[in-house]
Short mmCIF file of C-alpha atoms and ligand atoms in Angstrom, two decimals:
data_model
loop_
_atom_site.label_atom_id
_atom_site.label_comp_id
_atom_site.label_asym_id
_atom_site.label_seq_id
_atom_site.Cartn_x
_atom_site.Cartn_y
_atom_site.Cartn_z
CA MET A 128 0.00 0.00 0.00
CA LEU A 129 1.18 3.49 -0.78
CA ILE A 130 1.81 5.59 2.30
CA GLN A 131 2.39 9.25 1.75
CA GLU A 132 4.86 10.50 4.30
CA ASP A 133 4.30 13.84 5.98
CA HIS A 134 7.15 15.54 4.22
CA ASP A 135 6.05 14.34 0.77
CA LEU A 136 3.92 16.67 -1.30
CA LEU A 137 3.67 14.49 -4.39
CA GLN A 138 4.28 10.80 -4.69
CA LEU A 139 4.28 8.80 -7.91
CA GLU A 140 4.17 5.06 -7.59
CA GLY A 141 4.48 2.73 -10.57
CA VAL A 142 3.07 5.21 -13.08
CA ASN A 143 2.65 3.82 -16.59
CA THR A 144 1.54 6.04 -19.45
CA SER A 145 1.10 4.40 -22.84
CA PHE A 146 0.24 5.46 -26.36
CA PHE A 147 -2.17 3.17 -28.16
CA LEU A 148 -1.31 3.17 -31.85
CA ASP A 149 -2.97 1.08 -34.56
CA SER A 150 -0.30 -1.57 -34.57
CA SER A 151 1.47 -1.17 -31.25
CA VAL A 152 1.41 0.20 -27.72
CA LEU A 153 4.28 2.48 -26.70
CA ARG A 154 5.08 2.91 -23.03
CA ALA A 155 6.23 6.53 -22.77
CA VAL A 156 6.35 6.38 -18.96
CA ASP A 157 7.20 2.95 -17.62
CA ASN A 158 6.76 2.13 -13.94
CA VAL A 159 8.02 5.51 -12.74
CA SER A 160 8.10 6.18 -9.00
CA PHE A 161 9.47 9.17 -7.11
CA GLU A 162 8.36 11.73 -4.59
CA ILE A 163 8.69 15.48 -4.26
CA ARG A 164 9.05 16.77 -0.75
CA LYS A 165 7.73 19.97 0.71
CA GLY A 166 9.96 22.91 -0.17
CA GLU A 167 12.35 21.05 -2.48
CA ILE A 168 13.28 21.38 -6.13
CA PHE A 169 13.36 17.96 -7.77
CA GLY A 170 15.20 17.92 -11.08
CA LEU A 171 13.99 15.49 -13.72
CA VAL A 172 16.71 15.13 -16.32
CA GLY A 173 16.82 13.26 -19.59
CA GLU A 174 17.40 13.56 -23.30
CA SER A 175 14.59 14.32 -25.70
CA GLY A 176 12.11 11.43 -25.74
CA SER A 177 13.19 10.06 -22.35
CA GLY A 178 9.71 10.47 -20.87
CA LYS A 179 10.30 13.45 -18.58
CA THR A 180 7.70 15.74 -20.18
CA MET A 181 5.24 12.86 -20.45
CA THR A 182 5.73 12.24 -16.73
CA ALA A 183 4.81 15.89 -16.05
CA LEU A 184 1.80 15.67 -18.36
CA SER A 185 0.72 12.51 -16.53
CA ILE A 186 0.84 14.36 -13.20
CA MET A 187 -1.28 17.14 -14.71
CA ARG A 188 -3.58 14.63 -16.45
CA LEU A 189 -2.82 16.35 -19.75
CA VAL A 190 -1.51 13.35 -21.70
CA PRO A 191 -2.67 13.87 -25.31
CA PRO A 192 -4.57 11.08 -27.08
CA PRO A 193 -3.95 8.33 -28.08
CA GLY A 194 -1.99 8.28 -24.82
CA ARG A 195 -3.34 7.68 -21.34
CA ILE A 196 -2.27 6.74 -17.85
CA VAL A 197 -2.82 3.00 -17.60
CA ASP A 198 -1.47 2.23 -14.16
CA GLY A 199 0.00 3.70 -10.99
CA LYS A 200 -0.77 6.26 -8.34
CA ILE A 201 -0.12 10.00 -8.32
CA ILE A 202 -0.75 11.07 -4.74
CA PHE A 203 -0.84 14.84 -4.29
CA GLU A 204 -1.98 16.46 -1.05
CA GLY A 205 -3.64 13.21 -0.06
CA ARG A 206 -5.58 12.60 -3.29
CA ASP A 207 -4.77 10.27 -6.18
CA LEU A 208 -4.72 12.57 -9.21
CA ALA A 209 -4.93 9.56 -11.54
CA LEU A 210 -8.45 8.90 -10.22
CA LEU A 211 -9.66 12.45 -9.64
CA PRO A 212 -12.89 13.47 -11.43
CA VAL A 213 -12.27 15.88 -14.32
CA LYS A 214 -13.88 18.86 -12.54
CA GLU A 215 -11.72 18.43 -9.43
CA MET A 216 -8.63 17.98 -11.57
CA GLU A 217 -9.35 21.33 -13.24
CA GLY A 218 -9.25 22.90 -9.79
CA VAL A 219 -5.86 21.32 -9.06
CA ARG A 220 -4.39 22.41 -12.40
CA GLY A 221 -3.49 26.08 -12.19
CA GLY A 222 -4.74 26.19 -8.60
CA ARG A 223 -2.73 23.82 -6.40
CA ILE A 224 -0.23 23.00 -9.17
CA GLY A 225 1.19 25.77 -11.34
CA MET A 226 2.88 25.16 -14.69
CA ILE A 227 5.64 26.93 -16.58
CA PHE A 228 6.48 25.79 -20.08
CA GLN A 229 9.41 26.22 -22.40
CA GLU A 230 8.07 28.66 -24.96
CA PRO A 231 6.25 31.57 -23.30
CA MET A 232 5.00 33.00 -26.59
CA SER A 233 2.93 29.91 -27.33
CA SER A 234 1.60 29.73 -23.75
CA LEU A 235 0.40 33.35 -23.68
CA ASN A 236 -2.56 34.62 -25.67
CA PRO A 237 -1.24 37.26 -28.11
CA VAL A 238 -4.47 39.28 -28.17
CA PHE A 239 -4.89 39.82 -24.42
CA ARG A 240 -2.99 42.18 -22.14
CA VAL A 241 -0.62 40.27 -19.89
CA GLY A 242 -2.21 41.68 -16.72
CA ASP A 243 -5.58 40.33 -17.81
CA GLN A 244 -4.03 36.92 -18.46
CA ILE A 245 -2.80 36.82 -14.87
CA GLY A 246 -6.26 37.95 -13.75
CA GLU A 247 -7.90 35.17 -15.73
CA ILE A 248 -6.35 32.41 -13.61
CA LEU A 249 -7.29 34.25 -10.42
CA SER A 250 -10.85 34.61 -11.59
CA ALA A 251 -11.02 30.88 -12.45
CA HIS A 252 -9.63 29.66 -9.12
CA THR A 253 -10.61 32.27 -6.50
CA ASN A 254 -13.62 34.29 -5.37
CA LEU A 255 -11.79 37.62 -5.54
CA THR A 256 -13.63 40.73 -6.77
CA ASN A 257 -12.49 42.44 -9.98
CA LYS A 258 -10.64 45.09 -7.99
CA GLU A 259 -8.94 42.48 -5.83
CA ILE A 260 -7.95 40.54 -8.96
CA ARG A 261 -6.36 43.62 -10.48
CA ASP A 262 -4.53 44.45 -7.24
CA LYS A 263 -3.29 40.89 -6.89
CA SER A 264 -2.17 40.82 -10.54
CA LEU A 265 -0.14 44.00 -10.00
CA GLN A 266 1.36 42.53 -6.85
CA LEU A 267 2.32 39.38 -8.78
CA LEU A 268 3.97 41.46 -11.50
CA LYS A 269 6.08 43.07 -8.79
CA GLN A 270 6.86 39.71 -7.22
CA VAL A 271 8.31 38.40 -10.48
CA GLY A 272 10.57 41.40 -10.84
CA PHE A 273 8.74 44.13 -12.76
CA ASP A 274 9.48 47.56 -11.26
CA GLU A 275 6.59 49.24 -13.06
CA PRO A 276 3.71 46.78 -12.77
CA ASN A 277 1.06 49.28 -13.91
CA GLN A 278 2.85 49.76 -17.22
CA ARG A 279 3.45 46.06 -17.72
CA TYR A 280 -0.14 45.17 -16.89
CA VAL A 281 -1.47 46.80 -20.07
CA GLN A 282 1.16 45.41 -22.43
CA TYR A 283 0.68 42.58 -24.90
CA PRO A 284 3.01 39.55 -25.08
CA HIS A 285 4.70 40.75 -28.29
CA GLN A 286 5.75 43.97 -26.53
CA LEU A 287 7.85 42.00 -24.03
CA SER A 288 11.20 40.23 -24.35
CA GLY A 289 11.49 36.44 -24.01
CA GLY A 290 12.67 36.75 -20.41
CA GLN A 291 9.86 39.16 -19.53
CA ARG A 292 7.28 36.83 -21.07
CA GLN A 293 8.69 33.98 -19.00
CA ARG A 294 8.26 36.17 -15.89
CA ILE A 295 4.60 36.65 -16.83
CA LEU A 296 4.17 32.88 -17.09
CA ILE A 297 5.79 32.50 -13.69
CA ALA A 298 3.36 35.09 -12.28
CA ILE A 299 0.47 33.06 -13.73
CA ALA A 300 1.93 29.83 -12.33
CA ILE A 301 2.21 31.19 -8.78
CA ALA A 302 -0.94 33.36 -8.84
CA CYS A 303 -3.06 30.98 -6.76
CA ASN A 304 -0.30 30.13 -4.26
CA PRO A 305 0.24 26.59 -5.54
CA SER A 306 2.12 24.13 -3.37
CA LEU A 307 3.80 22.65 -6.46
CA VAL A 308 5.10 24.27 -9.64
CA ILE A 309 6.04 22.15 -12.63
CA ALA A 310 8.60 23.91 -14.82
CA ASP A 311 9.31 22.15 -18.12
CA GLU A 312 12.51 23.46 -19.72
CA PRO A 313 11.53 27.02 -18.72
CA THR A 314 14.82 28.59 -19.78
CA THR A 315 15.64 26.67 -22.96
CA ALA A 316 14.49 29.48 -25.27
CA LEU A 317 16.40 32.18 -23.34
CA ASP A 318 19.94 33.53 -23.61
CA VAL A 319 22.40 32.63 -20.86
CA ALA A 320 22.13 35.91 -18.92
CA THR A 321 18.32 35.85 -18.92
CA GLU A 322 18.39 32.17 -18.01
CA GLY A 323 20.42 33.03 -14.90
CA GLN A 324 17.89 35.69 -13.87
CA ILE A 325 14.91 33.39 -14.33
CA LEU A 326 16.60 30.59 -12.37
CA SER A 327 17.36 33.00 -9.51
CA LEU A 328 13.75 34.13 -9.51
CA LEU A 329 12.48 30.54 -9.38
CA ARG A 330 14.88 29.72 -6.54
CA GLU A 331 13.72 32.79 -4.58
CA LEU A 332 10.06 31.92 -5.09
CA VAL A 333 10.51 28.33 -3.91
CA THR A 334 12.38 29.48 -0.81
CA GLY A 335 10.27 32.55 -0.10
CA TYR A 336 6.85 30.99 -0.62
CA ARG A 337 7.64 27.46 0.58
CA MET A 338 6.63 25.90 -2.70
CA SER A 339 8.00 22.70 -4.19
CA MET A 340 9.10 22.44 -7.78
CA LEU A 341 9.47 19.74 -10.39
CA PHE A 342 12.10 21.14 -12.72
CA ILE A 343 12.42 19.32 -16.03
CA THR A 344 15.51 19.83 -18.13
CA HIS A 345 17.99 18.19 -20.46
CA ASN A 346 20.68 20.45 -18.98
CA LEU A 347 22.51 18.93 -16.02
CA HIS A 348 24.33 22.19 -15.26
CA ILE A 349 21.06 23.88 -14.35
CA ILE A 350 20.22 21.20 -11.80
CA LYS A 351 23.64 21.47 -10.21
CA GLY A 352 22.88 25.02 -9.10
CA LEU A 353 19.18 24.61 -8.48
CA GLY A 354 17.97 21.20 -7.37
CA THR A 355 17.87 19.29 -4.10
CA ARG A 356 17.48 15.84 -5.64
CA VAL A 357 17.66 14.60 -9.19
CA GLY A 358 16.04 11.83 -11.21
CA ILE A 359 17.58 10.60 -14.46
CA MET A 360 15.18 9.29 -17.10
CA TYR A 361 15.90 7.14 -20.14
CA ALA A 362 13.52 5.32 -22.48
CA GLY A 363 10.54 6.10 -20.24
CA ARG A 364 12.24 4.75 -17.11
CA MET A 365 13.84 6.26 -14.06
CA LEU A 366 17.45 5.05 -14.06
CA GLU A 367 18.78 6.88 -11.03
CA GLN A 368 17.56 9.01 -8.15
CA ASN A 369 20.13 10.79 -6.10
CA ARG A 370 20.88 13.85 -4.03
CA VAL A 371 22.24 16.55 -6.30
CA ALA A 372 25.51 16.97 -4.38
CA ASP A 373 26.20 13.21 -4.43
CA PHE A 374 25.18 12.88 -8.06
CA PHE A 375 27.74 15.42 -9.22
CA LYS A 376 30.43 13.94 -6.98
CA GLU A 377 29.79 10.32 -7.87
CA PRO A 378 26.99 9.48 -10.30
CA LEU A 379 25.78 5.89 -9.94
CA HIS A 380 24.32 4.69 -13.23
CA PRO A 381 26.66 4.19 -16.22
CA TYR A 382 24.29 6.39 -18.24
CA SER A 383 24.59 9.18 -15.64
CA VAL A 384 28.37 8.86 -15.78
CA GLY A 385 28.19 9.18 -19.56
CA LEU A 386 25.88 12.19 -19.35
CA LEU A 387 28.24 13.98 -17.00
CA ASP A 388 31.28 13.10 -19.11
CA SER A 389 29.54 14.56 -22.13
CA VAL A 390 28.95 17.93 -20.47
CA VAL A 391 31.93 18.34 -18.14
CA ARG A 392 35.34 19.04 -19.55
CA LEU A 393 37.82 16.37 -18.57
CA LYS A 394 40.62 17.18 -16.17
CA GLY A 395 44.24 17.56 -17.25
CA ASP A 396 45.26 18.29 -20.81
CA GLU A 397 42.45 16.42 -22.46
CA LYS A 398 39.74 18.89 -23.43
CA ARG A 399 37.63 16.61 -25.57
CA LEU A 400 34.11 15.79 -24.38
CA LYS A 401 33.19 12.12 -24.32
CA ALA A 402 29.94 11.33 -26.06
CA ILE A 403 27.91 8.26 -25.07
CA PRO A 404 28.22 5.80 -27.98
CA GLY A 405 25.07 4.97 -29.91
CA ALA A 406 21.72 6.71 -29.74
CA VAL A 407 18.67 6.76 -27.48
CA PRO A 408 16.49 3.84 -28.65
CA ARG A 409 13.02 4.43 -30.05
CA LEU A 410 10.21 3.31 -27.76
CA SER A 411 9.13 0.92 -30.51
CA GLU A 412 12.56 -0.71 -30.64
CA LEU A 413 13.62 -1.10 -27.03
CA PRO A 414 16.14 -3.85 -26.36
CA GLN A 415 15.50 -6.78 -24.05
CA GLY A 416 16.85 -6.45 -20.49
CA CYS A 417 18.49 -3.21 -19.42
CA LYS A 418 17.38 -0.59 -21.92
CA PHE A 419 20.83 1.01 -21.81
CA HIS A 420 22.81 -2.18 -22.41
CA PRO A 421 23.64 -1.64 -26.12
CA ARG A 422 25.43 1.59 -25.12
CA CYS A 423 26.92 0.50 -21.81
CA SER A 424 30.66 -0.08 -21.41
CA LYS A 425 30.01 -2.18 -18.28
CA VAL A 426 27.46 -4.53 -19.82
CA MET A 427 27.32 -8.09 -18.38
CA ALA A 428 25.48 -11.22 -19.50
CA ILE A 429 22.68 -10.65 -16.98
CA CYS A 430 21.98 -7.19 -18.41
CA ARG A 431 20.64 -8.74 -21.62
CA GLY A 432 18.13 -10.93 -19.77
CA ASP A 433 15.62 -9.33 -17.38
CA GLU A 434 15.43 -5.61 -16.91
CA PRO A 435 17.11 -4.61 -13.61
CA PRO A 436 14.88 -3.28 -10.82
CA MET A 437 15.74 -0.15 -8.83
CA PHE A 438 18.35 -1.00 -6.18
CA ALA A 439 18.63 1.11 -3.02
CA VAL A 440 22.24 2.19 -2.60
CA GLY A 441 22.07 4.60 0.31
CA ASP A 442 19.77 7.18 1.82
CA ASP A 443 17.88 8.77 -1.05
CA GLN A 444 19.95 6.91 -3.63
CA TRP A 445 18.39 4.49 -6.09
CA VAL A 446 19.76 3.03 -9.29
CA ARG A 447 18.43 0.69 -11.97
CA CYS A 448 21.62 -1.24 -12.69
CA TYR A 449 22.93 -4.75 -11.92
CA LEU A 450 26.28 -3.34 -10.84
CA TYR A 451 24.55 -2.40 -7.58
CA ARG A 452 23.02 -5.79 -6.77
CA ASN A 453 23.70 -6.79 -3.18
S1 SF4 B 590 22.39 -3.08 -15.91
FE1 SF4 B 590 24.19 -3.69 -17.07
S2 SF4 B 590 23.94 -2.75 -19.09
FE2 SF4 B 590 22.52 -1.75 -17.70
S3 SF4 B 590 23.63 0.01 -17.00
FE3 SF4 B 590 24.00 -1.59 -15.49
S4 SF4 B 590 25.89 -2.59 -16.18
FE4 SF4 B 590 25.15 -1.35 -17.88
#
């Protein structure tokens, strides 16, 4: 039985999300379990197609057809989101869970003033009067770093820079004081300087407002400066869960080691980055056994048989690899 501990805000247990195609069923999220604790930033890292965004969409119950959650529990504030009636789920989405996506331009409506777009979420999820909604929207604009909220309120998305638009999305995401914010690659479309500002803002908001955050990225460097714990996804599976500090000191899974080697310059004279050989497999062509075995330099006979389970290595450290069998 799933027991949600006091310090857990969100707990996924054995979540499976599949896409039902004419000739096959693809498991985009395969038996994924992890928890997000109160006040922490959990980084979900993986390459494109690893299942990290689909995991977030499963939590939000926004998996597009022909996909659907087929199994597992998503316990959030004591309720299983996987079973929640549609109406109640609408209250959770945007209310208790805020969302920030990668491309702010496509998430904002180009024909409405940004202040009104913040007000819209408040009007959908609260009983505030029109005046209170406007006041709260101005306050949110200030909270996300705009010095002249009155001027910003009346602007349209195209009048703002990419970083400013992302701040508006953050204001919308936190408008109803959510306990969890899901940020999916929120800085990918931004330049490095703006990325730094947005990450600082997110960090301040999590600390200042005691929110938790699921931060999805393909960029390990971001998690190093931001996250508390990290989960590494590959082919729809969680391969490793670790504390951020331990992960960067000593990653456990051979795939994690490869990921770090491919982004960190090697010590000494050698400046070449090591790429992981091979490519991420398609979900329709997954190998038997460990899904990473065709690319793994440590592969053993057992790896080609049954898929390894998650092995507990230490406190808060889990890895899906036979090298860690007891
Ligand atoms: S289970 Fe085997 S193939 Fe898979 S990562 Fe571990 S050592 Fe490599």
